[in-house]
Short mmCIF file of C-alpha atoms (C1' of nucleotides) in Angstrom, two decimals:
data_model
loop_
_atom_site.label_atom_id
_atom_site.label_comp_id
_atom_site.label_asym_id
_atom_site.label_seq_id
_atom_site.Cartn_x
_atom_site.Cartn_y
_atom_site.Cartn_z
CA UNK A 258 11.78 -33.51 -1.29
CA UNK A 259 11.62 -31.43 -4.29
CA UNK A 260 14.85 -29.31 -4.87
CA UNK A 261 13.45 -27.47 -7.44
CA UNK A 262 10.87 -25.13 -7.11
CA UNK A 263 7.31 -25.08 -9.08
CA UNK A 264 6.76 -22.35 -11.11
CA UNK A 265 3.73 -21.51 -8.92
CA UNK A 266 6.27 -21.24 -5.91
CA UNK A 267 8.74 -19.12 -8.05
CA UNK A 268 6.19 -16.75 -9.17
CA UNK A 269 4.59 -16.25 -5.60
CA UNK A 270 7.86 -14.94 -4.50
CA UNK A 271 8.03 -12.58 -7.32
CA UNK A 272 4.32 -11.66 -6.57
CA UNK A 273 5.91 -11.13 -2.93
CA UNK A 274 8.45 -9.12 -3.64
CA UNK A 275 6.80 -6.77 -5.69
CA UNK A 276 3.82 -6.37 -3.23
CA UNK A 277 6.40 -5.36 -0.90
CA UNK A 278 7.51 -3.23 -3.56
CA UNK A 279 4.31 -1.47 -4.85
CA UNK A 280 1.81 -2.39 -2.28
CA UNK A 281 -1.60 -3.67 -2.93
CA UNK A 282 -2.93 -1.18 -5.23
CA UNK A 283 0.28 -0.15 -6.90
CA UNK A 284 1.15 -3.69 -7.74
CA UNK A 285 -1.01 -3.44 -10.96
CA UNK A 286 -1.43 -6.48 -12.98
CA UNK A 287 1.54 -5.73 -15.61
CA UNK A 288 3.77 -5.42 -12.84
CA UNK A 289 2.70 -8.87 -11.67
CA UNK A 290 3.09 -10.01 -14.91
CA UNK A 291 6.75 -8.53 -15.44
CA UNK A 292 8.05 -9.37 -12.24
CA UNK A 293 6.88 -12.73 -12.70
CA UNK A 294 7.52 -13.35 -16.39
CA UNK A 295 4.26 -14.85 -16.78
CA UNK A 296 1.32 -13.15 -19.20
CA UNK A 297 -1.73 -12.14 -17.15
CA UNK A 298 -3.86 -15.02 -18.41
CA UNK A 299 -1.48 -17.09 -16.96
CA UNK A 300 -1.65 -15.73 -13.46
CA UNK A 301 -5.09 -16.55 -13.51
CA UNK A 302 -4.64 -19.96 -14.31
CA UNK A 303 -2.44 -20.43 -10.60
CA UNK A 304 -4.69 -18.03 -9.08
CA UNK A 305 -7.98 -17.64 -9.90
CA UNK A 306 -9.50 -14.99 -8.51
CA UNK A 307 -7.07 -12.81 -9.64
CA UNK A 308 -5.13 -9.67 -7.61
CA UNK A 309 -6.73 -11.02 -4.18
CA UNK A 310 -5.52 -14.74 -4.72
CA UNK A 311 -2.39 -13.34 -5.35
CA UNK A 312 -2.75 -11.38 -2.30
CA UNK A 313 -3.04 -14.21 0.07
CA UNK A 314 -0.86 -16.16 -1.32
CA UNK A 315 2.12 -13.53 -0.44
CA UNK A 316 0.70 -13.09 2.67
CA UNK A 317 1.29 -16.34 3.34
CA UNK A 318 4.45 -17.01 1.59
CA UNK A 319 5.94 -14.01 3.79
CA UNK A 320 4.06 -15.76 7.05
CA UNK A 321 6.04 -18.97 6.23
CA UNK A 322 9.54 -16.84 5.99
CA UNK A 323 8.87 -15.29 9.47
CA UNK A 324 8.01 -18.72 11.04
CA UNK A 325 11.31 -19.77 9.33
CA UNK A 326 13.41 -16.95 9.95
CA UNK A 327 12.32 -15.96 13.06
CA UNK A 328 9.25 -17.57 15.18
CA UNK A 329 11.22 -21.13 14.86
CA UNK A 330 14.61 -20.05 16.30
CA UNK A 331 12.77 -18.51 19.32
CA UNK A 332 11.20 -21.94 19.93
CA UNK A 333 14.35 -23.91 19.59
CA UNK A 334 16.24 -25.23 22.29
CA UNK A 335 19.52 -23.09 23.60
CA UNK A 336 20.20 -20.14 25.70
CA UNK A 337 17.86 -17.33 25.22
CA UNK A 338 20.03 -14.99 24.40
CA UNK A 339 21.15 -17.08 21.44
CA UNK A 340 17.73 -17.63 20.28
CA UNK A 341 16.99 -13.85 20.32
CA UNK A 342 19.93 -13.25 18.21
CA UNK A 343 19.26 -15.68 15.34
CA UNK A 344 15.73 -14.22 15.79
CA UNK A 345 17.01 -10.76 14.76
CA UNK A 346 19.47 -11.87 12.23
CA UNK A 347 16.40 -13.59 10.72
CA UNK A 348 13.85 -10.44 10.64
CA UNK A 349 17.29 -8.73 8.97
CA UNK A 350 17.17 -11.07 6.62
CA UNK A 351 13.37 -10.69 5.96
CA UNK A 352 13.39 -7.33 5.68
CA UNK A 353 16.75 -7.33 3.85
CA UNK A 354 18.35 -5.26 6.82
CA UNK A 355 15.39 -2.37 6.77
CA UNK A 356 15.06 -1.88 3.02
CA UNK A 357 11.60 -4.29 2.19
CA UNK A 358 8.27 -3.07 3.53
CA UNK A 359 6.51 -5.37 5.89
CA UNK A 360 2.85 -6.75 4.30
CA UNK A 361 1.05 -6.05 7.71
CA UNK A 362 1.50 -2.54 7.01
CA UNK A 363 0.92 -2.34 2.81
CA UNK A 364 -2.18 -4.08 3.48
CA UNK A 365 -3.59 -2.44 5.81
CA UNK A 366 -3.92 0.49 3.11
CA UNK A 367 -6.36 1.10 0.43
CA UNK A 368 -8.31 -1.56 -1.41
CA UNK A 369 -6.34 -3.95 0.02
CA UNK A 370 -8.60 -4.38 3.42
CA UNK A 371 -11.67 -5.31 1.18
CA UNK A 372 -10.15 -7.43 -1.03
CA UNK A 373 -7.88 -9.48 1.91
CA UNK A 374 -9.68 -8.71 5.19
CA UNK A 375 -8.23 -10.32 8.19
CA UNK A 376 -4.81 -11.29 6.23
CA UNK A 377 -2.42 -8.32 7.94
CA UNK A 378 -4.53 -8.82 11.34
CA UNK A 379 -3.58 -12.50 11.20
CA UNK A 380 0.01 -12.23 10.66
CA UNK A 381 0.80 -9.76 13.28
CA UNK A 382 -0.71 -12.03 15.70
CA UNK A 383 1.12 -15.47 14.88
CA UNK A 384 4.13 -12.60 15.65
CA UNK A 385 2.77 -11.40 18.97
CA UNK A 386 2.12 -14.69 20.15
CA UNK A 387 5.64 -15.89 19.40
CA UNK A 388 6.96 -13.10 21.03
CA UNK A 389 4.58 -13.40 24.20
CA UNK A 390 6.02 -16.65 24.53
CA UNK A 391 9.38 -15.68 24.48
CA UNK A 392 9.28 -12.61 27.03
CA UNK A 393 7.25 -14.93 29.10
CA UNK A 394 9.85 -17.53 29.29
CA UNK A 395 12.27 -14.53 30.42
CA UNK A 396 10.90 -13.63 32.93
CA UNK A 397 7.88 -11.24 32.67
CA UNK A 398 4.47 -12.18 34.09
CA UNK A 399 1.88 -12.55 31.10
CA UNK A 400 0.23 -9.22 30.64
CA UNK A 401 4.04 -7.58 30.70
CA UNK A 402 5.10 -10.65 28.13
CA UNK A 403 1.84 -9.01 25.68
CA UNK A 404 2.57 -5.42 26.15
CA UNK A 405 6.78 -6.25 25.52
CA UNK A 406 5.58 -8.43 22.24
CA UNK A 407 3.29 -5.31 20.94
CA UNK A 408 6.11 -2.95 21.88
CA UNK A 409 8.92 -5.00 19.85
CA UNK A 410 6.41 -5.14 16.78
CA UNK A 411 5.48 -1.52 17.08
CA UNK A 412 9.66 -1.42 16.97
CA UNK A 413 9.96 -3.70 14.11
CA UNK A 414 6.99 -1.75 11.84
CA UNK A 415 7.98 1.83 12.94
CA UNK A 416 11.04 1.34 12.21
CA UNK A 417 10.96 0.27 8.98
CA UNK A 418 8.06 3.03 8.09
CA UNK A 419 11.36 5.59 9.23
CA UNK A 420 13.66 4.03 7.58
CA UNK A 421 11.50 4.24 4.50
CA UNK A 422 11.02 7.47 5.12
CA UNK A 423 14.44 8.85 5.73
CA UNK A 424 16.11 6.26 2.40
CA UNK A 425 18.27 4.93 5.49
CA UNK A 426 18.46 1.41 6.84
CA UNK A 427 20.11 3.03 10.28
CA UNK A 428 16.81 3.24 11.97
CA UNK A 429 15.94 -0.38 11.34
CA UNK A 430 19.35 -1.37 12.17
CA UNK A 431 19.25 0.92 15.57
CA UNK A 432 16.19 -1.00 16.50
CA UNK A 433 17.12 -4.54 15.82
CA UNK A 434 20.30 -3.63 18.32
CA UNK A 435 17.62 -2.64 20.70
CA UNK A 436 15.28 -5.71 20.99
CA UNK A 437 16.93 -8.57 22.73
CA UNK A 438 17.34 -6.26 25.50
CA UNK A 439 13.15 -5.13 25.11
CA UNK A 440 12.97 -8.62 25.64
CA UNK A 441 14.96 -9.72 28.12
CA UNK A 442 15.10 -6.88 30.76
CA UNK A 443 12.74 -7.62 33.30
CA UNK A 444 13.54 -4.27 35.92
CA UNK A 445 10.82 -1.79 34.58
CA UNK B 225 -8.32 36.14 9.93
CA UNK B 226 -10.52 34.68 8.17
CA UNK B 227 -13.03 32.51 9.42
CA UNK B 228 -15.20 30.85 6.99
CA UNK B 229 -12.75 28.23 5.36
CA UNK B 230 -12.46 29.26 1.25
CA UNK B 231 -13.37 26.65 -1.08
CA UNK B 232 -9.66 25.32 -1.38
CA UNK B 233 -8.56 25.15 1.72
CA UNK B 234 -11.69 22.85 2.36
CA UNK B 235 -10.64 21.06 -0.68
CA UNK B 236 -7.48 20.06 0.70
CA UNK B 237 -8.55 19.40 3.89
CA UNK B 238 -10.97 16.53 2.21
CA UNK B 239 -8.09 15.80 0.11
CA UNK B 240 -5.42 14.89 3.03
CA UNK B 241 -8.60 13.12 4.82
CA UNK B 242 -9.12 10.48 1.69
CA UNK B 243 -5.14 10.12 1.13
CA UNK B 244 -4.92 9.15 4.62
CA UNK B 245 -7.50 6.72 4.24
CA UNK B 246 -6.72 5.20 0.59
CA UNK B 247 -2.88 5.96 0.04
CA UNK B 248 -1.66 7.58 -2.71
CA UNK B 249 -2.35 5.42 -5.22
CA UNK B 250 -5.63 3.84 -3.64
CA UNK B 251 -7.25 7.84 -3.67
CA UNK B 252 -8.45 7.84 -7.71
CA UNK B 253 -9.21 11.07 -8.95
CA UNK B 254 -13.12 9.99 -8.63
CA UNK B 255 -12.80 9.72 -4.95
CA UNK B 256 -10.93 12.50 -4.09
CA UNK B 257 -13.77 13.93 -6.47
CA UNK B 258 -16.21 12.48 -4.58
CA UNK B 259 -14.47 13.65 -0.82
CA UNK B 260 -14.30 17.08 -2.10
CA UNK B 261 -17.45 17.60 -3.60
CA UNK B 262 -15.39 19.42 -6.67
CA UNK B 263 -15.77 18.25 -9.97
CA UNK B 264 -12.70 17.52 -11.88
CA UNK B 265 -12.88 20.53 -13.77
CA UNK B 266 -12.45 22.27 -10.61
CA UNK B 267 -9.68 20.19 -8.65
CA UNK B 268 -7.53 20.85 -11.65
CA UNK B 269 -8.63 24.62 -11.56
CA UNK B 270 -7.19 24.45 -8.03
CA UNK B 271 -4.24 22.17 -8.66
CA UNK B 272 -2.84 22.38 -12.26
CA UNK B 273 -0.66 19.42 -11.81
CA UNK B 274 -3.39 16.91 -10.75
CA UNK B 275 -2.68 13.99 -8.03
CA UNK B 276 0.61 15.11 -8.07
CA UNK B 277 -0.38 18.86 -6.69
CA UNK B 278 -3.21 17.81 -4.65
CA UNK B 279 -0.60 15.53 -2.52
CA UNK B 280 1.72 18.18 -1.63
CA UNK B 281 -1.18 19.83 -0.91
CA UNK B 282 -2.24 17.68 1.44
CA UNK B 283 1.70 16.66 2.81
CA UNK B 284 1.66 20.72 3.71
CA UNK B 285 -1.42 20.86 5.27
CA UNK B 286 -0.69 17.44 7.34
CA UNK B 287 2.40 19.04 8.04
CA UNK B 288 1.43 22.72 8.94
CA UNK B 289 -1.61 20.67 11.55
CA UNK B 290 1.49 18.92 12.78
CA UNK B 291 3.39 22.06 13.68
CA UNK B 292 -0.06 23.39 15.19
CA UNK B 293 -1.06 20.55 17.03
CA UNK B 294 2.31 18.61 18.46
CA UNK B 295 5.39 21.30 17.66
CA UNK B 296 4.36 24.48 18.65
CA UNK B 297 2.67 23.14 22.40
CA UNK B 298 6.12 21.68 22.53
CA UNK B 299 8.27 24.89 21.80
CA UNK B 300 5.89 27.12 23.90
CA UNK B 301 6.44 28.80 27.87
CA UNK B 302 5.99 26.10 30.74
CA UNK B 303 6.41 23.43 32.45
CA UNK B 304 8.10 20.83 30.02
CA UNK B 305 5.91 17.98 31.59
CA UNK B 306 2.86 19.96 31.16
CA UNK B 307 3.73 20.64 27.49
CA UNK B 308 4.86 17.23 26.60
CA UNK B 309 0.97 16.64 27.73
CA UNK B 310 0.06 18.81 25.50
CA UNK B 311 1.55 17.31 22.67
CA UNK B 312 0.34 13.79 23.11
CA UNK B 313 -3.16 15.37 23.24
CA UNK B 314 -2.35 17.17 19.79
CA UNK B 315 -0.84 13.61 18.33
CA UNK B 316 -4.29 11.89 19.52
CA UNK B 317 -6.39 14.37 18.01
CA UNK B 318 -4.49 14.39 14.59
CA UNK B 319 -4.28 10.86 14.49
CA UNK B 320 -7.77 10.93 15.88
CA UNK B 321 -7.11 8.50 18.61
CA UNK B 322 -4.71 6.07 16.43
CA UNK B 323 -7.92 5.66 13.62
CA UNK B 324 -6.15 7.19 11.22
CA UNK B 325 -2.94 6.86 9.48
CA UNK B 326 0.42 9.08 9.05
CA UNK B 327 1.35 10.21 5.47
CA UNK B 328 4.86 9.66 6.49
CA UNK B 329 4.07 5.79 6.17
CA UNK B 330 1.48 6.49 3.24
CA UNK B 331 3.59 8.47 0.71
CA UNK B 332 6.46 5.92 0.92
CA UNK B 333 4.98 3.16 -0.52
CA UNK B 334 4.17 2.48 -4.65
CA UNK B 335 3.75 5.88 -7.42
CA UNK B 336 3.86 8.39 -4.50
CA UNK B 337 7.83 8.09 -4.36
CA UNK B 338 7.66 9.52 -7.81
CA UNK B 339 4.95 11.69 -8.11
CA UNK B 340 6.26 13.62 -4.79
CA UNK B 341 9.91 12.41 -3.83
CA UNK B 342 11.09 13.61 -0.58
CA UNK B 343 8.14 14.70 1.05
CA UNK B 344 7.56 12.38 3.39
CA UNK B 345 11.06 12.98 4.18
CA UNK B 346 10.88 16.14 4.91
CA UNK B 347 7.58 15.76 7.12
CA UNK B 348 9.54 12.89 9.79
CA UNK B 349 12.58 15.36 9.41
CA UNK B 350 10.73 18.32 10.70
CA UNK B 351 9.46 16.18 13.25
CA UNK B 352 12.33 14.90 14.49
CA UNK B 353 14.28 18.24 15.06
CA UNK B 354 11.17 19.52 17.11
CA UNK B 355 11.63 16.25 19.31
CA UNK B 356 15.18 16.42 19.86
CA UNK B 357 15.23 19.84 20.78
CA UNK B 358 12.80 18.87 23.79
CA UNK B 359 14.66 16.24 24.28
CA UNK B 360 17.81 17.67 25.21
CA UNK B 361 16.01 20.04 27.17
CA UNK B 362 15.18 17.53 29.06
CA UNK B 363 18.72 16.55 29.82
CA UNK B 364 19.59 14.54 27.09
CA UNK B 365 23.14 14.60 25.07
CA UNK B 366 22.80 16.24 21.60
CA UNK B 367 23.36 12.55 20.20
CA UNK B 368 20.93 10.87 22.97
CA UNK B 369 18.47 13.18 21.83
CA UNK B 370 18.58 12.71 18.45
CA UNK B 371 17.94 8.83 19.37
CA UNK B 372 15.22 9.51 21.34
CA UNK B 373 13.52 11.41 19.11
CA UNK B 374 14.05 8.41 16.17
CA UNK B 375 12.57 6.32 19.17
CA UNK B 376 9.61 8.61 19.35
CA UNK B 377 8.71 8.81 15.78
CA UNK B 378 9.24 5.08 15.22
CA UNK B 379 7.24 4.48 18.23
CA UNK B 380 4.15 6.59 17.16
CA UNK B 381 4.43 5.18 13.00
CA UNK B 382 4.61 1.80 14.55
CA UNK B 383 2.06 2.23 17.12
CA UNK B 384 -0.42 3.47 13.67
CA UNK B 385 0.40 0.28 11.65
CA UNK B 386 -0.26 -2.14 14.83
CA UNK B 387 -3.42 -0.28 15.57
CA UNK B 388 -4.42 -0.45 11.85
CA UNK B 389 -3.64 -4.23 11.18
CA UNK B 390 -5.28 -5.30 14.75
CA UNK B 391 -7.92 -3.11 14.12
CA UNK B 392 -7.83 -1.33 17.82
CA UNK B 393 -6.73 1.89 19.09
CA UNK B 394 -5.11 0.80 22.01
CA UNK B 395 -1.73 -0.06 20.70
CA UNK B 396 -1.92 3.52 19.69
CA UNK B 397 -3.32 4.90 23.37
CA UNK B 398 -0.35 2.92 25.13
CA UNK B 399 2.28 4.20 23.02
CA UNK B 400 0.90 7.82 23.73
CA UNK B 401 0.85 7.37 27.01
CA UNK B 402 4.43 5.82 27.04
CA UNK B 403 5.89 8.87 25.11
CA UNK B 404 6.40 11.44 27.96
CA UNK B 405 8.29 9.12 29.77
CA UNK B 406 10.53 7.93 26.64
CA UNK B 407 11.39 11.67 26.33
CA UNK B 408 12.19 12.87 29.90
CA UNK B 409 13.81 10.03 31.46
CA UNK B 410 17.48 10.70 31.73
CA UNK B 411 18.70 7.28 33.39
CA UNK B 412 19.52 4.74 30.93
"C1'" DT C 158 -16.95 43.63 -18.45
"C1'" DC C 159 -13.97 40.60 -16.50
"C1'" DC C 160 -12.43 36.43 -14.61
"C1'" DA C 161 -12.69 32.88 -11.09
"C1'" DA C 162 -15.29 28.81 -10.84
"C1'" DT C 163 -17.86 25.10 -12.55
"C1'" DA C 164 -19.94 22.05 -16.18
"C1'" DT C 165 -19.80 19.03 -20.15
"C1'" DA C 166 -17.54 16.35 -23.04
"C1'" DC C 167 -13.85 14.09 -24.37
"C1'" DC C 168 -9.04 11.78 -24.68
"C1'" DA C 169 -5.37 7.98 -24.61
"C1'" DA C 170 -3.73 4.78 -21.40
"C1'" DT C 171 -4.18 1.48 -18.12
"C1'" DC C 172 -6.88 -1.15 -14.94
"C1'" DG C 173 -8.31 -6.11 -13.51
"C1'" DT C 174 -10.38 -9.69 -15.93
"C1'" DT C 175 -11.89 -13.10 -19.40
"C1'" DC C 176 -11.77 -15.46 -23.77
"C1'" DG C 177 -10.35 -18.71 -27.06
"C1'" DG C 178 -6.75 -21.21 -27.98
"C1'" DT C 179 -1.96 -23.84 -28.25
"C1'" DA C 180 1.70 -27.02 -26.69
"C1'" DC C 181 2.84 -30.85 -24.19
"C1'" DA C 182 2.80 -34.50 -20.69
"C1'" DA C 183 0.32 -37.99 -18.36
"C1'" DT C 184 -3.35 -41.40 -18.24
"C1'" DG C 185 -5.84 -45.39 -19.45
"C1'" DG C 186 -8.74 -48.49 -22.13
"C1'" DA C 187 -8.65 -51.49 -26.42
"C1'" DT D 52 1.35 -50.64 -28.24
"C1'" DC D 53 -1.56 -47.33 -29.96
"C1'" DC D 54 -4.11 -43.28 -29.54
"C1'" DA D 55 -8.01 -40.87 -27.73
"C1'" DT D 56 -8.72 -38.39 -23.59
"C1'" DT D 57 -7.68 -35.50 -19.91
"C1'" DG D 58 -5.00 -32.18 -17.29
"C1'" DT D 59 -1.42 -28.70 -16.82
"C1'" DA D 60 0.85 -24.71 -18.27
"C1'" DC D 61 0.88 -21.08 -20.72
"C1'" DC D 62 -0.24 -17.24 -24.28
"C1'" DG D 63 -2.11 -13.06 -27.22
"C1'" DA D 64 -5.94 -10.44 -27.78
"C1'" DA D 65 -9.60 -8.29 -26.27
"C1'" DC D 66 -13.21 -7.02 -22.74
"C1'" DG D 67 -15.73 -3.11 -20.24
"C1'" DA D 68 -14.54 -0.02 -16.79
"C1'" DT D 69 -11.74 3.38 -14.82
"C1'" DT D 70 -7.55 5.86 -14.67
"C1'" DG D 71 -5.31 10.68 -14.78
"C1'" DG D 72 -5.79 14.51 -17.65
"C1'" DT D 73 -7.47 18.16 -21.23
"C1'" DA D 74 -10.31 21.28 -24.12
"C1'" DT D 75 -14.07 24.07 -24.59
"C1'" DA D 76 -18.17 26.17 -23.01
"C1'" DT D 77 -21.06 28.24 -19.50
"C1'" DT D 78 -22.11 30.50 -15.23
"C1'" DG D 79 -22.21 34.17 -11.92
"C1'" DG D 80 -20.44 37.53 -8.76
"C1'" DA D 81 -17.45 41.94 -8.35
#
DNA sequence: TCCAATATACCAATCGTTCGGTACAATGGA
DNA sequence: TCCATTGTACCGAACGATTGGTATATTGGA
């Protein structure tokens, strides 16, 4: 198990983190290249086709850190309750308590639907599912478990659009205090 | 009052149309060329300072529609149910059923931060005083309605994003149809 | 005649991309 | 063991196209 990471897995973070930065268009190539330390050519010799490669490899970088930080504590064994609270410290942690965008929204914007189509769609569902799972397993019947899943990631990406918005993490914060009980409460 | 539109106010109104579909930095001068059916010449006859103009422009005219469409039903005479309705119908038909996204989320991501800081703040701001006001008419504590209103703005930027990324309305419909409810229930 | 409005032509800068090439490590046959 | 070969990792320079923006000329209605 390597301890060190490639230089391929170093720069995709730091393609990562400034597509949650910039965005899809507004991550231009130089920034790539800055952020990364490596010269443009040399993006294109770990990613070939260029900004889109790039593209999906974030996207799935930050997939793999929600399945980490998140969508594998739900599954774990323990008290629910538990679970739903590493859960949250874990999207925190993702979206460095409300102050990182969240790729399902930057790429649903501009070019960045031709050039990765299906990428955002994808990731919000692995999320939903999860989710389902989890409100199912408290106690709501399956169509309730869907609509409380799309409810908590409506939360989870409004929130951080407001936050955004108003250069305050309190939103995000105010929400994250608010979804183990989404979850959980089964009286409507 | 005049009713035939002059040429700039159609000009922004095809300029907040292609920001709201491309971003800020996706909408190139050549497309907001193109949506306007102005030559460059002419967009910088009408806005001296370029992009830069042209997206306060547009963050007015969202913003004035906003007032038109959502606030005002909401501050009028009547029945606070009946103008609550009213204001979900104005959010569907600026948002055109949940097909098209907020500039609050679009201006907060990549060069538009620079080119016009604070306007999107300014936009959820506006926004959120309108809702809190109704809010504690409905009962609410001055500090419960200013949550509730946060609620209801994260609720309706989230419900956009979901909608966008899953490429359906319906997130969009159920959170407009939840909205009412968030706002005039007084039980905890 | 005046001036708002549009056209034409142009600019430097940057875009995403490709090219030709270097440095170095690993491989493998003689 | 030698060394030619191959693969990996990277780079600077340049590509054509497009970016946001400007300067100057022309048009046309009041």
């Amino acid at each position: 198990m390597p301890v060190v990471k490639s230089s391929r897995e170093e720069a995709v973070d730091a393609i990562m983190r400034e597509f949650r930065m910039s965005g899809y268009d507004g991550a231009s190539l130089s920034r790539l290249s800055a952020a990364t330390g490596l010269g443009k050519s040399s993006l294109y010799h770990y990613f070939p086709n260029g900004k889109e490669d790039m593209a999906k490899a974030a996207g799935e970088r930050a997939a793999a850190l929600v399945v980490e930080a998140v969508i594998e504590p739900l599954a774990a064994e323990g008290a629910l309750k538990t679970r739903l609270q590493k859960a949250t410290a874990g999207l925190s942690k993702f979206y460095h308590g409300g102050k990182t965008s969240c790729l399902v929204d930057l790429f649903t914007i501009g070019e960045a639907n031709d050039a990765a189509p299906g990428l955002a769609k994808s990731m919000v569902d692995a999320l939903l599912r999860a989710l389902a799972s989890v409100a199912e397993e408290a106690g709501h019947s399956k169509k309730e478990a869907k609509l409380v899943a799309e409810q908590a990631v409506i939360e989870l990406e409004g929130s951080l659009v407001v936050s955004r918005a108003m250069g305050s993490t309190r939103p995000f914060q105010r929400m994250l205090s608010r979804l183990p009980g989404l979850i959980l409460k089964t009286s409507k």
